[in-house]
mmCIF file of C-alpha atoms in Angstrom:
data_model
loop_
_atom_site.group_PDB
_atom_site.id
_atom_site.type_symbol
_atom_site.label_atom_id
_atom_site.label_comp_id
_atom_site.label_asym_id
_atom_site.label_seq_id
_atom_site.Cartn_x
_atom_site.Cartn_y
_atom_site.Cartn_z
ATOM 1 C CA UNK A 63 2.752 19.867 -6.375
ATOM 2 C CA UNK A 64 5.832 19.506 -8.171
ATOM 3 C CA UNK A 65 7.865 20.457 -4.434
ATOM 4 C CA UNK A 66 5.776 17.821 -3.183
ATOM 5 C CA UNK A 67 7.066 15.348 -5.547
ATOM 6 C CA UNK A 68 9.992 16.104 -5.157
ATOM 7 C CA UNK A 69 10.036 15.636 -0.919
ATOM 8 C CA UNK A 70 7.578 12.539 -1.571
ATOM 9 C CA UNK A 71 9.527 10.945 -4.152
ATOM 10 C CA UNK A 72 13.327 10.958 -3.265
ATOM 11 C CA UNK A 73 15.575 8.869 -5.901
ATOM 12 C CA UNK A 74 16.568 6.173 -3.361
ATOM 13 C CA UNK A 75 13.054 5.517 -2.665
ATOM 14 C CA UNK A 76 12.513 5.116 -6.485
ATOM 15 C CA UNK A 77 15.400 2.927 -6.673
ATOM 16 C CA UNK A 78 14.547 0.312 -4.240
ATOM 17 C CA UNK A 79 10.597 0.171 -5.041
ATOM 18 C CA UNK A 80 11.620 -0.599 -8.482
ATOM 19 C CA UNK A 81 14.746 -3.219 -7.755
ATOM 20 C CA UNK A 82 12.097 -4.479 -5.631
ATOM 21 C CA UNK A 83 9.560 -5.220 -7.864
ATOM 22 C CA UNK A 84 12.153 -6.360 -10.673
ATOM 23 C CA UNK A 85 13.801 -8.601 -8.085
ATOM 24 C CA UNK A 86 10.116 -10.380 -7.057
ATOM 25 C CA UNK A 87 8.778 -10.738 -11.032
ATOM 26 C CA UNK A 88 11.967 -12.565 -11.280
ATOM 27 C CA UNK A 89 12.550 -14.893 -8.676
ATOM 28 C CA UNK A 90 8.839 -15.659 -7.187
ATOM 29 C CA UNK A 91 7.875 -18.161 -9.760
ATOM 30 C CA UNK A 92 4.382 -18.410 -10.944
ATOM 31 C CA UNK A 93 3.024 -21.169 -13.750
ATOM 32 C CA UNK A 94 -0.890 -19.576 -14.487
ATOM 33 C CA UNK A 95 -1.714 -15.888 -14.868
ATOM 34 C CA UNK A 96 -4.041 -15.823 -11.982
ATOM 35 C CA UNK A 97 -1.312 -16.051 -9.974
ATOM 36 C CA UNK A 98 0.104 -13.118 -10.707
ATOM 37 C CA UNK A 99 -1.747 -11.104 -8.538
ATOM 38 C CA UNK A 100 -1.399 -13.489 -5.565
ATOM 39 C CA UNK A 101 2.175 -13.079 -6.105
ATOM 40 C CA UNK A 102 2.292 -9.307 -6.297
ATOM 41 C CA UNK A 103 -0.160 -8.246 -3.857
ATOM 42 C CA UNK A 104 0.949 -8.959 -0.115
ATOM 43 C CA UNK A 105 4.651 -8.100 -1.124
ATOM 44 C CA UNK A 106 3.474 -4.776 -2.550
ATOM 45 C CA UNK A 107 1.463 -3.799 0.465
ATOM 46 C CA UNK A 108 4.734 -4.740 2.622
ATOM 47 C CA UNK A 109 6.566 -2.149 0.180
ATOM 48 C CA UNK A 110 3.831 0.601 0.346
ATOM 49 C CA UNK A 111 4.051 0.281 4.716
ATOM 50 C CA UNK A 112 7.692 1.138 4.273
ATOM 51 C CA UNK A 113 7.646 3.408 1.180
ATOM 52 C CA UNK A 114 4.852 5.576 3.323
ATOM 53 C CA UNK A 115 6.132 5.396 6.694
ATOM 54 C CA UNK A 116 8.291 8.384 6.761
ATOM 55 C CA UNK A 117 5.621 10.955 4.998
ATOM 56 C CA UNK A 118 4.879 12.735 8.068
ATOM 57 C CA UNK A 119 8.191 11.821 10.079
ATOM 58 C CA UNK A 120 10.765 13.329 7.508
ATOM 59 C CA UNK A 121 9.468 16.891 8.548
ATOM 60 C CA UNK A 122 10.791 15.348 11.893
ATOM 61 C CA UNK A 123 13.774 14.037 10.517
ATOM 62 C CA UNK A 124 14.666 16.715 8.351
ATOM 63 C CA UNK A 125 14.212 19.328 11.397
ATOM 64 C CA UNK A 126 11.476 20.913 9.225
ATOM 65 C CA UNK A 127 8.756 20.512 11.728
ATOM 66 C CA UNK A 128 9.278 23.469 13.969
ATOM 67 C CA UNK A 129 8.333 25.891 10.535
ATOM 68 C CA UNK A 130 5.382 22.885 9.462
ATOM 69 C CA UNK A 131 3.667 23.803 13.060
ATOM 70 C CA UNK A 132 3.487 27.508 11.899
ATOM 71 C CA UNK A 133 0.927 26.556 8.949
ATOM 72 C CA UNK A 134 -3.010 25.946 9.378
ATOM 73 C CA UNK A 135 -4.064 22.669 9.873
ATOM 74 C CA UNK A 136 -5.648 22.450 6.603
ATOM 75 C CA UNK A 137 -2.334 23.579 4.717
ATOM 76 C CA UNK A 138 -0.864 20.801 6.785
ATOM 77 C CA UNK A 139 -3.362 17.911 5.957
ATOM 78 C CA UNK A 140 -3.479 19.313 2.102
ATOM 79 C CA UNK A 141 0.083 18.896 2.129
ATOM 80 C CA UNK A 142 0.391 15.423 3.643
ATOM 81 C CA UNK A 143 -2.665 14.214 1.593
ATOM 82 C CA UNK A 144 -0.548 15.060 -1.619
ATOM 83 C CA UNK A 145 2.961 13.668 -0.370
ATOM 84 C CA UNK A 146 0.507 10.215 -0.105
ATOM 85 C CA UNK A 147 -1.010 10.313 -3.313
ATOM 86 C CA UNK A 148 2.095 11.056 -4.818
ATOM 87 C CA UNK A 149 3.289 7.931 -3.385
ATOM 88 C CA UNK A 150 0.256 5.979 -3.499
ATOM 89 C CA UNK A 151 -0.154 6.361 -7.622
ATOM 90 C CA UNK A 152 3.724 5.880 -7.793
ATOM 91 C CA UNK A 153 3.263 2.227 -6.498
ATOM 92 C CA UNK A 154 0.367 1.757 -7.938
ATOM 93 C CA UNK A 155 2.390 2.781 -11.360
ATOM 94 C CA UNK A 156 5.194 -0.066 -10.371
ATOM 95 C CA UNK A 157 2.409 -2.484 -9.151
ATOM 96 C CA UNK A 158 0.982 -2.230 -12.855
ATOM 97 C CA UNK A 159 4.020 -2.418 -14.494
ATOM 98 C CA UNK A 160 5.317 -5.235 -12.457
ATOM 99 C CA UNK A 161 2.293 -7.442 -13.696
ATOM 100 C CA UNK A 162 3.731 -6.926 -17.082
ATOM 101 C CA UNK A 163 7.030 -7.941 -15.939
ATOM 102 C CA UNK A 164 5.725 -11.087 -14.844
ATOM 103 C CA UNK A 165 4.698 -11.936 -17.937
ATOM 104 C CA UNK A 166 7.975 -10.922 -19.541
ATOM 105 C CA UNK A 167 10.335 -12.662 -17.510
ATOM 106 C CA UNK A 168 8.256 -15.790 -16.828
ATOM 107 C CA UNK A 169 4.921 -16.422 -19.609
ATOM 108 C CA UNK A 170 2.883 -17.892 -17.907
ATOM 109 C CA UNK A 171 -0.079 -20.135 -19.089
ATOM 110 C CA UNK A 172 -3.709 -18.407 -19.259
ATOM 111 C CA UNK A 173 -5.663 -19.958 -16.897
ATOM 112 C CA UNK A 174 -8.799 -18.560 -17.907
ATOM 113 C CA UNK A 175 -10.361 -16.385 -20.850
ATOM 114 C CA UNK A 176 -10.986 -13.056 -20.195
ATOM 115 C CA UNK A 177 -7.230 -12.040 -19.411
ATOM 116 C CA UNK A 178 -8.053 -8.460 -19.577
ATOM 117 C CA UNK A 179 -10.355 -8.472 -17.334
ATOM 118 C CA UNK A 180 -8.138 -10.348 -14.898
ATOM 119 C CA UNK A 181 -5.607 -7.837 -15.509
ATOM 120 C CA UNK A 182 -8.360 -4.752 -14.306
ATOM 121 C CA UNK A 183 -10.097 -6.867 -11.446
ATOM 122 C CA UNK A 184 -6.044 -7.218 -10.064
ATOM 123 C CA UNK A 185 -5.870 -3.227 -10.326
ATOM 124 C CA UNK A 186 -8.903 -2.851 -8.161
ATOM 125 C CA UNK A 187 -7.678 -5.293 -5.226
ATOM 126 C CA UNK A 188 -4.574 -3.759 -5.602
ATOM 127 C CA UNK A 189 -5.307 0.093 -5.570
ATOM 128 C CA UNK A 190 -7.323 -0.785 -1.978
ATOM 129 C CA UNK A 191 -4.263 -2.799 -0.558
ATOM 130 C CA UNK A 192 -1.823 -0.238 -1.679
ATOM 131 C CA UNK A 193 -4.049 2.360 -0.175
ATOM 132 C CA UNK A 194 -4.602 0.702 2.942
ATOM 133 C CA UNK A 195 -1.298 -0.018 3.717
ATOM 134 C CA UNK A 196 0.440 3.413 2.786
ATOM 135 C CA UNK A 197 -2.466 4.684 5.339
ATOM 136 C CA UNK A 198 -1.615 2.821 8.353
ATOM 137 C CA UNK A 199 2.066 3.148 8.142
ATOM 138 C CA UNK A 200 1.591 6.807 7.976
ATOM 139 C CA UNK A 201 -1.256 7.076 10.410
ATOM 140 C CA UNK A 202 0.625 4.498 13.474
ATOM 141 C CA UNK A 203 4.155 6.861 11.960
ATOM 142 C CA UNK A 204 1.751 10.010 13.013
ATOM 143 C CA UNK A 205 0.734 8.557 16.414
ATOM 144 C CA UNK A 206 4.283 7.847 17.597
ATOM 145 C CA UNK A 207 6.397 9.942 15.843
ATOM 146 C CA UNK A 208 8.512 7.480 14.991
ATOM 147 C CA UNK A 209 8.453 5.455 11.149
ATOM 148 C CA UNK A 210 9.718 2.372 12.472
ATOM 149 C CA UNK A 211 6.145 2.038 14.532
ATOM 150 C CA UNK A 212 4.438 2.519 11.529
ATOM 151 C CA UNK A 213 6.555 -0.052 9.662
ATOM 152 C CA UNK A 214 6.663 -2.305 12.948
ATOM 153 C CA UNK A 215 2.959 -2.043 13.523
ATOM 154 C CA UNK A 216 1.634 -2.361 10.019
ATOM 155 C CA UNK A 217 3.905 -5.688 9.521
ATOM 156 C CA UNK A 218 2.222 -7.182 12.347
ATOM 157 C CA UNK A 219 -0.948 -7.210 11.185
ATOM 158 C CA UNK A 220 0.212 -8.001 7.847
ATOM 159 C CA UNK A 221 1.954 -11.360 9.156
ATOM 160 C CA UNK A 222 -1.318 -11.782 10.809
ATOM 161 C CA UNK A 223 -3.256 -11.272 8.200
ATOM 162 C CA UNK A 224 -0.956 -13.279 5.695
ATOM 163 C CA UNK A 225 -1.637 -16.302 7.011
ATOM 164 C CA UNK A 226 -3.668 -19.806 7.510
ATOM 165 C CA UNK A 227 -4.877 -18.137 10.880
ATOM 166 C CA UNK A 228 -6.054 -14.724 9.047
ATOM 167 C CA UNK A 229 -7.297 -16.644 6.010
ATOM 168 C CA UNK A 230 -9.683 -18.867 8.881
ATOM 169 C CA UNK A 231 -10.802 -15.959 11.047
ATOM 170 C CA UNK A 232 -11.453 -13.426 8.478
ATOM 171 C CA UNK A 233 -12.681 -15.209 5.812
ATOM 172 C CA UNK A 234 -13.619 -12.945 2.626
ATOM 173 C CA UNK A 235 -12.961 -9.851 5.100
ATOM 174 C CA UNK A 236 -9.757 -10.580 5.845
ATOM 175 C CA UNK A 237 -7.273 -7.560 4.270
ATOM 176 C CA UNK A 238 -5.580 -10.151 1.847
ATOM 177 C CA UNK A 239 -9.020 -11.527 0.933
ATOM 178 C CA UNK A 240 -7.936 -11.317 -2.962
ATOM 179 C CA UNK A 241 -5.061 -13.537 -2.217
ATOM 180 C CA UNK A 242 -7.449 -16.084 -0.828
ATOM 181 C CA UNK A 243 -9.932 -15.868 -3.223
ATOM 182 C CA UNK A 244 -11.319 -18.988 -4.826
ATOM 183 C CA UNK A 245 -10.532 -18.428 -8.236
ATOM 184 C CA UNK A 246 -12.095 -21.185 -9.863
ATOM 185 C CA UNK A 247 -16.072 -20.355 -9.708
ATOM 186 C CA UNK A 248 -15.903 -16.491 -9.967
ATOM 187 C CA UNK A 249 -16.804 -15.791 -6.283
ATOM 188 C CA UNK A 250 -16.539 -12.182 -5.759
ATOM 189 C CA UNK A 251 -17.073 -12.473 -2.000
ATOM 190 C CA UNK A 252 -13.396 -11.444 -1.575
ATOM 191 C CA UNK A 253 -14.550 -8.128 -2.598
ATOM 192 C CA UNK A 254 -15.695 -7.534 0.964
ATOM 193 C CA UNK A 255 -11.701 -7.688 2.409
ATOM 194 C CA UNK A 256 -11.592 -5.013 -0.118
ATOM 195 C CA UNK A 257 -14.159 -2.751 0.792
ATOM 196 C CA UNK A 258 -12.991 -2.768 3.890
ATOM 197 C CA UNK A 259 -9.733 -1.958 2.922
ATOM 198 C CA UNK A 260 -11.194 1.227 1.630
ATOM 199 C CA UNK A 261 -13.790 2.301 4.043
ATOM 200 C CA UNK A 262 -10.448 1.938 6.951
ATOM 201 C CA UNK A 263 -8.337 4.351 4.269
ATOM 202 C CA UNK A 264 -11.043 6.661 4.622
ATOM 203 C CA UNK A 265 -11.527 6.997 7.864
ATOM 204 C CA UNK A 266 -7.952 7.324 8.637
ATOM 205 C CA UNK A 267 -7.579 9.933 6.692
ATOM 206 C CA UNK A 268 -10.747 11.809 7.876
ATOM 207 C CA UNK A 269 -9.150 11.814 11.231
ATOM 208 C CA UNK A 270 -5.307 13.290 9.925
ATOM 209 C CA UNK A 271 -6.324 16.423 11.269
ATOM 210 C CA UNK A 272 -6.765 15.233 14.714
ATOM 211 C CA UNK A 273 -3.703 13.400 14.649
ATOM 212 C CA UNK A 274 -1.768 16.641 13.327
ATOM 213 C CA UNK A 275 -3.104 18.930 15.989
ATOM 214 C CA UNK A 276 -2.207 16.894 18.806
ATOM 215 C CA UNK A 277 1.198 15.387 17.632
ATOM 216 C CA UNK A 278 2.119 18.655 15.980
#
């Protein structure tokens, strides 16, 4: 594990995740605490599509890949499942952390009671969006062998998704559904986007193997 850390977790991509996240808590201005997590949740799954993008190409680009063919599959797949999880509890870490920051640099009002609770029901949305993300940058990275497809791809459907036209034709499915949410009445329909989120994660990764025997 701790090699995999090491490949997964280079110091530049450290350094810019974090700058990142410092840089948004301080200039994206927010007044209530529930907006906190509107604010940090489409910019993080931006920053998970590039942070994961290059998990399977930098055997590529690091000429590795000719000795990576020589393993099983399953070595293979065990390996690239840990470089993700790495990465995905990493920005999950920051994601956490930069909540905190927000309230640092900016105090904003409570909106409602039950800011706890706020605080944990943020870490749920955003453990599926993180996941989701990291998953198809890596997956559509996979397909083409090529990081800037998975990057390209996954911010397509993330400026689709990120907007008044997503928000209309998706509804409480859309991807971003927390974003959308209506926070005033304590719907929990958005939990649906989420879910979905997650049951898409899976499946991509159920089908790694596939992808790794034919791409090599």
């Amino acid at each position: 594990m701790a090699k995999e850390i090491k490949i997964s977790l280079p110091l530049y991509k450290i350094g810019y995740a974090v700058f990142f996240v410092v840089i948004l808590s301080l200039i994206r201005g927010v007044t209530a605490t529930y907006e906190i997590g509107i604010a940090l949740e489409t910019p993080m799954a931006l920053l998970a599509a590039a942070f994961c993008a290059d998990t399977y190409t930098q055997e590529i680009a690091s000429k590795r890949s000719e000795i990576h063919r020589l393993y099983p599959i399953k070595k293979r797949k065990r390996s690239l499942i840990s470089r993700m999880f790495v990465q995905e509890i990493f920005l999950f870490l920051l994601t956490a952390a930069g909540y905190g920051l927000f309230f640092a640099f900016q105090k904003p009002m409570g909106y409602t009671a039950g800011e706890t609770e706020q605080y944990f029901v943020f870490l749920f949305a955003a453990a599926a969006t993180l996941l989701f993300w990291g998953m198809l940058s890596n997956t559509l990275a996979m397909l083409f062998r090529n990081m800037w497809f998975g990057i390209g791809g996954s911010l397509i459907l993330w400026l689709i998704t990120n907007s008044t036209l997503g928000e209309h034709l998706f509804g409480p499915w859309n991807l971003f559904s927390y974003t959308f949410r209506n926070v005033e009445n304590g719907d929990l329909t958005w939990m649906r986007g989420k879910i979905i989120s997650i049951c898409f994660s899976i499946l991509m990764i159920g089908i790694l193997p596939n992808i790794i025997k034919k791409r090599g």
